[in-house]
mmCIF file of C-alpha atoms and ligand atoms in Angstrom:
data_model
loop_
_atom_site.group_PDB
_atom_site.id
_atom_site.type_symbol
_atom_site.label_atom_id
_atom_site.label_comp_id
_atom_site.label_asym_id
_atom_site.label_seq_id
_atom_site.Cartn_x
_atom_site.Cartn_y
_atom_site.Cartn_z
ATOM 1 C CA MET A 366 32.601 -15.971 35.958
ATOM 2 C CA GLN A 367 33.668 -19.520 35.156
ATOM 3 C CA LYS A 368 35.533 -19.840 31.907
ATOM 4 C CA LYS A 369 33.516 -22.838 30.727
ATOM 5 C CA TYR A 370 30.419 -20.622 30.415
ATOM 6 C CA ALA A 371 32.124 -18.094 28.147
ATOM 7 C CA PRO A 372 31.139 -19.767 24.815
ATOM 8 C CA LEU A 373 27.547 -20.109 26.010
ATOM 9 C CA ILE A 374 27.399 -16.439 27.033
ATOM 10 C CA ALA A 375 28.911 -15.395 23.703
ATOM 11 C CA PHE A 376 26.341 -17.518 21.879
ATOM 12 C CA LEU A 377 23.472 -15.965 23.863
ATOM 13 C CA ALA A 378 24.826 -12.478 23.166
ATOM 14 C CA VAL A 379 24.854 -13.189 19.428
ATOM 15 C CA LEU A 380 21.276 -14.493 19.653
ATOM 16 C CA LEU A 381 20.200 -11.342 21.478
ATOM 17 C CA LEU A 382 21.846 -9.119 18.880
ATOM 18 C CA LEU A 383 20.149 -11.062 16.089
ATOM 19 C CA ALA A 384 16.748 -10.743 17.762
ATOM 20 C CA ALA A 385 17.246 -6.989 18.255
ATOM 21 C CA ASN A 386 18.252 -6.616 14.626
ATOM 22 C CA ILE A 387 15.158 -8.493 13.413
ATOM 23 C CA ALA A 388 12.909 -6.398 15.678
ATOM 24 C CA ALA A 389 14.470 -3.161 14.419
ATOM 25 C CA HIS A 390 14.024 -4.263 10.824
ATOM 26 C CA ALA A 391 10.366 -5.147 11.363
ATOM 27 C CA ALA A 392 9.766 -1.729 12.868
ATOM 28 C CA LEU A 393 11.202 -0.047 9.764
ATOM 29 C CA CYS A 394 7.993 -0.765 7.984
ATOM 30 C CA ALA A 395 5.579 0.096 10.736
ATOM 31 C CA PRO A 396 3.883 3.171 9.258
ATOM 32 C CA THR A 397 3.531 5.021 12.539
ATOM 33 C CA PHE A 398 7.138 4.436 13.559
ATOM 34 C CA ALA A 399 9.374 7.388 12.732
ATOM 35 C CA TYR A 400 12.909 6.286 12.028
ATOM 36 C CA ALA A 401 15.514 9.044 12.031
ATOM 37 C CA GLY A 402 17.550 9.020 8.849
ATOM 38 C CA GLU A 403 15.548 6.229 7.295
ATOM 39 C CA LYS A 404 13.819 6.927 3.988
ATOM 40 C CA ARG A 405 10.623 4.994 3.382
ATOM 41 C CA ILE A 406 8.255 4.680 0.453
ATOM 42 C CA PHE A 407 4.790 3.175 0.473
ATOM 43 C CA LEU A 408 3.636 2.062 -2.976
ATOM 44 C CA THR A 409 -0.164 2.326 -2.933
ATOM 45 C CA PHE A 410 -2.347 1.062 -5.773
ATOM 46 C CA ASP A 411 -5.946 2.280 -6.093
ATOM 47 C CA ASP A 412 -8.975 1.195 -8.135
ATOM 48 C CA GLY A 413 -8.119 -2.474 -8.790
ATOM 49 C CA PRO A 414 -8.252 -5.315 -8.991
ATOM 50 C CA SER A 415 -7.898 -5.756 -12.729
ATOM 51 C CA THR A 416 -6.759 -8.953 -14.361
ATOM 52 C CA VAL A 417 -3.816 -7.917 -16.535
ATOM 53 C CA VAL A 418 -2.501 -4.759 -14.845
ATOM 54 C CA THR A 419 -2.787 -6.013 -11.249
ATOM 55 C CA GLY A 420 -1.252 -9.306 -12.373
ATOM 56 C CA ARG A 421 1.763 -7.576 -13.936
ATOM 57 C CA ILE A 422 2.232 -5.351 -10.915
ATOM 58 C CA LEU A 423 2.159 -8.410 -8.638
ATOM 59 C CA ASP A 424 4.748 -10.116 -10.857
ATOM 60 C CA THR A 425 7.081 -7.116 -10.539
ATOM 61 C CA LEU A 426 6.587 -6.798 -6.769
ATOM 62 C CA LYS A 427 7.350 -10.493 -6.396
ATOM 63 C CA GLU A 428 10.520 -10.248 -8.494
ATOM 64 C CA GLU A 429 11.649 -7.246 -6.473
ATOM 65 C CA ASN A 430 10.579 -8.781 -3.140
ATOM 66 C CA ILE A 431 8.554 -5.700 -2.220
ATOM 67 C CA ARG A 432 5.290 -5.402 -0.261
ATOM 68 C CA ALA A 433 2.713 -2.813 -1.321
ATOM 69 C CA THR A 434 -0.813 -1.721 -0.416
ATOM 70 C CA PHE A 435 -3.852 -2.197 -2.672
ATOM 71 C CA PHE A 436 -6.974 -0.082 -2.076
ATOM 72 C CA ILE A 437 -9.604 -1.996 -3.951
ATOM 73 C CA VAL A 438 -12.996 -1.331 -5.519
ATOM 74 C CA SER A 439 -15.077 -4.335 -4.550
ATOM 75 C CA ASP A 440 -17.476 -4.061 -7.515
ATOM 76 C CA ARG A 441 -14.442 -4.980 -9.653
ATOM 77 C CA VAL A 442 -13.693 -8.178 -7.720
ATOM 78 C CA ARG A 443 -16.279 -10.459 -9.352
ATOM 79 C CA GLY A 444 -14.418 -12.785 -11.711
ATOM 80 C CA ARG A 445 -11.098 -11.594 -10.237
ATOM 81 C CA GLU A 446 -11.343 -13.270 -6.844
ATOM 82 C CA GLU A 447 -8.129 -15.156 -7.526
ATOM 83 C CA THR A 448 -6.254 -11.881 -8.179
ATOM 84 C CA LEU A 449 -7.486 -10.511 -4.855
ATOM 85 C CA ARG A 450 -6.438 -13.706 -3.084
ATOM 86 C CA ARG A 451 -3.046 -13.507 -4.784
ATOM 87 C CA ILE A 452 -2.519 -9.984 -3.399
ATOM 88 C CA VAL A 453 -3.025 -11.340 0.113
ATOM 89 C CA ARG A 454 -1.127 -14.589 -0.464
ATOM 90 C CA GLU A 455 1.954 -12.673 -1.643
ATOM 91 C CA GLY A 456 2.073 -10.618 1.526
ATOM 92 C CA HIS A 457 0.559 -7.313 0.393
ATOM 93 C CA THR A 458 -1.959 -5.273 2.332
ATOM 94 C CA VAL A 459 -5.522 -4.935 1.058
ATOM 95 C CA GLY A 460 -7.370 -1.779 2.011
ATOM 96 C CA VAL A 461 -10.857 -0.419 1.462
ATOM 97 C CA HIS A 462 -11.276 2.141 -1.329
ATOM 98 C CA SER A 463 -14.937 1.754 -2.263
ATOM 99 C CA ALA A 464 -17.637 -0.648 -3.312
ATOM 100 C CA THR A 465 -18.728 1.399 -6.326
ATOM 101 C CA HIS A 466 -16.324 4.357 -6.803
ATOM 102 C CA ASP A 467 -19.472 6.408 -7.511
ATOM 103 C CA TYR A 468 -18.645 9.716 -5.801
ATOM 104 C CA ALA A 469 -22.208 11.098 -5.751
ATOM 105 C CA ALA A 470 -23.595 7.967 -4.114
ATOM 106 C CA ILE A 471 -20.693 7.517 -1.674
ATOM 107 C CA TYR A 472 -20.584 11.113 -0.444
ATOM 108 C CA ALA A 473 -24.376 11.629 -0.250
ATOM 109 C CA SER A 474 -24.230 11.289 3.563
ATOM 110 C CA ASP A 475 -22.199 9.803 6.402
ATOM 111 C CA GLU A 476 -24.456 6.759 6.229
ATOM 112 C CA THR A 477 -23.794 6.154 2.531
ATOM 113 C CA LEU A 478 -20.054 6.660 3.057
ATOM 114 C CA LEU A 479 -20.000 4.076 5.831
ATOM 115 C CA ALA A 480 -22.258 1.665 3.941
ATOM 116 C CA ASP A 481 -19.919 1.859 0.944
ATOM 117 C CA ALA A 482 -16.822 1.142 3.061
ATOM 118 C CA THR A 483 -18.612 -1.672 4.893
ATOM 119 C CA ALA A 484 -19.672 -3.328 1.631
ATOM 120 C CA CYS A 485 -16.107 -3.206 0.312
ATOM 121 C CA ALA A 486 -14.688 -4.592 3.574
ATOM 122 C CA ALA A 487 -17.281 -7.389 3.571
ATOM 123 C CA CYS A 488 -16.202 -8.411 0.062
ATOM 124 C CA ILE A 489 -12.525 -8.448 1.098
ATOM 125 C CA ARG A 490 -13.391 -10.598 4.126
ATOM 126 C CA ARG A 491 -15.555 -12.989 2.113
ATOM 127 C CA VAL A 492 -12.966 -13.529 -0.629
ATOM 128 C CA THR A 493 -9.720 -13.454 1.379
ATOM 129 C CA GLY A 494 -10.684 -13.902 5.035
ATOM 130 C CA VAL A 495 -8.821 -10.653 5.808
ATOM 131 C CA THR A 496 -10.322 -7.802 7.838
ATOM 132 C CA ALA A 497 -9.211 -4.587 6.127
ATOM 133 C CA ARG A 498 -7.874 -1.899 8.472
ATOM 134 C CA VAL A 499 -6.794 0.837 6.070
ATOM 135 C CA TYR A 500 -9.005 3.114 4.011
ATOM 136 C CA ARG A 501 -8.479 5.551 1.167
ATOM 137 C CA PHE A 502 -11.140 8.079 0.200
ATOM 138 C CA PRO A 503 -12.379 7.756 -3.391
ATOM 139 C CA GLY A 504 -11.191 10.841 -5.251
ATOM 140 C CA GLY A 505 -9.128 11.814 -2.218
ATOM 141 C CA GLY A 506 -12.133 12.926 -0.120
ATOM 142 C CA THR A 507 -14.332 15.988 0.178
ATOM 143 C CA SER A 508 -14.344 19.228 2.169
ATOM 144 C CA ALA A 509 -15.767 17.127 5.040
ATOM 145 C CA PHE A 510 -12.533 15.153 5.117
ATOM 146 C CA ALA A 511 -11.725 15.711 8.803
ATOM 147 C CA ARG A 512 -15.168 14.748 10.071
ATOM 148 C CA GLN A 513 -15.441 11.754 7.752
ATOM 149 C CA SER A 514 -11.935 10.598 8.712
ATOM 150 C CA ALA A 515 -12.944 10.674 12.373
ATOM 151 C CA LEU A 516 -16.037 8.660 11.525
ATOM 152 C CA LEU A 517 -13.981 6.034 9.709
ATOM 153 C CA ARG A 518 -11.477 5.907 12.569
ATOM 154 C CA GLU A 519 -14.367 5.195 14.932
ATOM 155 C CA HIS A 520 -15.144 2.222 12.722
ATOM 156 C CA GLY A 521 -11.634 0.858 12.946
ATOM 157 C CA TYR A 522 -9.986 2.259 9.818
ATOM 158 C CA THR A 523 -6.745 4.142 9.429
ATOM 159 C CA VAL A 524 -7.244 6.699 6.653
ATOM 160 C CA VAL A 525 -4.297 6.767 4.261
ATOM 161 C CA ARG A 526 -3.616 9.806 2.080
ATOM 162 C CA TRP A 527 -0.756 10.274 -0.389
ATOM 163 C CA ASN A 528 2.003 12.843 -0.787
ATOM 164 C CA ALA A 529 3.286 11.893 -4.246
ATOM 165 C CA VAL A 530 1.652 10.742 -7.483
ATOM 166 C CA CYS A 531 2.879 8.907 -10.558
ATOM 167 C CA GLY A 532 0.421 10.937 -12.659
ATOM 168 C CA ASP A 533 -1.419 7.990 -14.211
ATOM 169 C CA GLU A 534 -4.800 9.632 -13.498
ATOM 170 C CA GLU A 535 -3.682 13.247 -13.749
ATOM 171 C CA ILE A 536 -1.868 13.117 -17.100
ATOM 172 C CA ALA A 537 -3.972 11.646 -19.913
ATOM 173 C CA GLY A 538 -2.148 9.025 -21.976
ATOM 174 C CA ALA A 539 1.090 9.400 -19.998
ATOM 175 C CA SER A 540 3.939 7.163 -21.131
ATOM 176 C CA PRO A 541 5.777 4.927 -18.640
ATOM 177 C CA GLU A 542 8.727 7.359 -18.819
ATOM 178 C CA THR A 543 6.458 10.257 -17.845
ATOM 179 C CA LEU A 544 5.073 8.265 -14.901
ATOM 180 C CA VAL A 545 8.571 7.530 -13.628
ATOM 181 C CA ARG A 546 9.545 11.188 -13.964
ATOM 182 C CA GLU A 547 6.362 12.381 -12.258
ATOM 183 C CA SER A 548 6.870 9.967 -9.336
ATOM 184 C CA ILE A 549 10.369 11.314 -8.795
ATOM 185 C CA ARG A 550 9.293 14.945 -9.197
ATOM 186 C CA THR A 551 6.346 14.778 -6.786
ATOM 187 C CA ALA A 552 8.234 12.706 -4.197
ATOM 188 C CA GLY A 553 10.896 15.432 -4.120
ATOM 189 C CA ASN A 554 13.208 14.857 -1.177
ATOM 190 C CA LYS A 555 10.568 13.638 1.259
ATOM 191 C CA ALA A 556 11.854 11.074 3.736
ATOM 192 C CA ASN A 557 8.450 9.408 3.937
ATOM 193 C CA VAL A 558 6.816 8.981 0.522
ATOM 194 C CA VAL A 559 3.299 7.653 -0.014
ATOM 195 C CA LEU A 560 3.057 7.232 -3.773
ATOM 196 C CA LEU A 561 -0.320 7.017 -5.491
ATOM 197 C CA LEU A 562 -0.560 4.634 -8.445
ATOM 198 C CA HIS A 563 -3.509 2.877 -10.082
ATOM 199 C CA ASP A 564 -3.896 -0.779 -11.057
ATOM 200 C CA SER A 565 -7.273 -0.591 -12.801
ATOM 201 C CA ALA A 566 -7.530 -1.984 -16.333
ATOM 202 C CA PRO A 567 -6.563 1.142 -18.366
ATOM 203 C CA HIS A 568 -3.270 1.587 -16.507
ATOM 204 C CA ARG A 569 -0.899 -0.670 -18.420
ATOM 205 C CA ALA A 570 1.644 2.162 -18.514
ATOM 206 C CA THR A 571 1.727 2.128 -14.698
ATOM 207 C CA ALA A 572 2.625 -1.564 -14.677
ATOM 208 C CA GLU A 573 5.318 -0.841 -17.289
ATOM 209 C CA ALA A 574 6.723 2.063 -15.289
ATOM 210 C CA LEU A 575 6.880 0.188 -11.987
ATOM 211 C CA PRO A 576 10.297 -1.507 -12.370
ATOM 212 C CA ALA A 577 11.984 1.850 -13.107
ATOM 213 C CA ILE A 578 10.113 3.560 -10.241
ATOM 214 C CA ILE A 579 11.319 0.854 -7.861
ATOM 215 C CA ALA A 580 14.880 1.045 -9.216
ATOM 216 C CA HIS A 581 14.993 4.808 -8.689
ATOM 217 C CA PHE A 582 13.797 4.817 -5.079
ATOM 218 C CA ARG A 583 15.911 1.786 -4.205
ATOM 219 C CA ALA A 584 19.004 3.539 -5.574
ATOM 220 C CA GLN A 585 18.102 6.555 -3.414
ATOM 221 C CA GLY A 586 18.157 4.350 -0.307
ATOM 222 C CA TYR A 587 14.429 4.076 0.308
ATOM 223 C CA VAL A 588 12.956 1.114 2.190
ATOM 224 C CA PHE A 589 9.712 -0.195 0.654
ATOM 225 C CA CYS A 590 6.858 -0.527 3.112
ATOM 226 C CA ALA A 591 3.235 -1.597 3.240
ATOM 227 C CA TYR A 592 0.565 -0.540 5.745
HETATM 228 ZN ZN1 LIG B 2076 -10.019 5.696 -6.871
#
């Protein structure tokens, strides 16, 4: 090899290494990509958007440079279109939760379940231009979970469950400190945490707890991911 090419080859090698590093980093947050030894946490917010709580949560996520996933209730979007657009603009993922969050109406039949998801997705598309690809069952689903999941998959959705909760729906009147503690307790030592939180209007304590929740999992070496 001619000596004069050595700097060029070295430069190309550095470029290649950089590209590989960027690709590896991008894959860290691909939800289906299992990374040995890598701890990941998905912050998932259900039942928004709300004006104050979603806004505060977005402020914190921006400060911390973290992407999260918001499963929205489209009946709550009217008057909060700008909040929904902000979620998308700041790089977060918007998923379908429900149009109405009315369990009896949603779970009356497969048709009503699909109609509810379709109405929510249509609202997301109309307001943000985004086609939602992830879905979370209102109330976590029913005994027909497997069949209904298959149905939703056929319609292009990935169904996202959770394996840890902050307790903001389970523990009435929980303080921010309790929500932080509950997040840590239910996450246990899982390498792949999907944490359920809520950003609907009553959940100011969740917004207050978020910085400490983030600090804890960051200190434990978790990478923050969105779907
Ligand atoms: Zn919900």
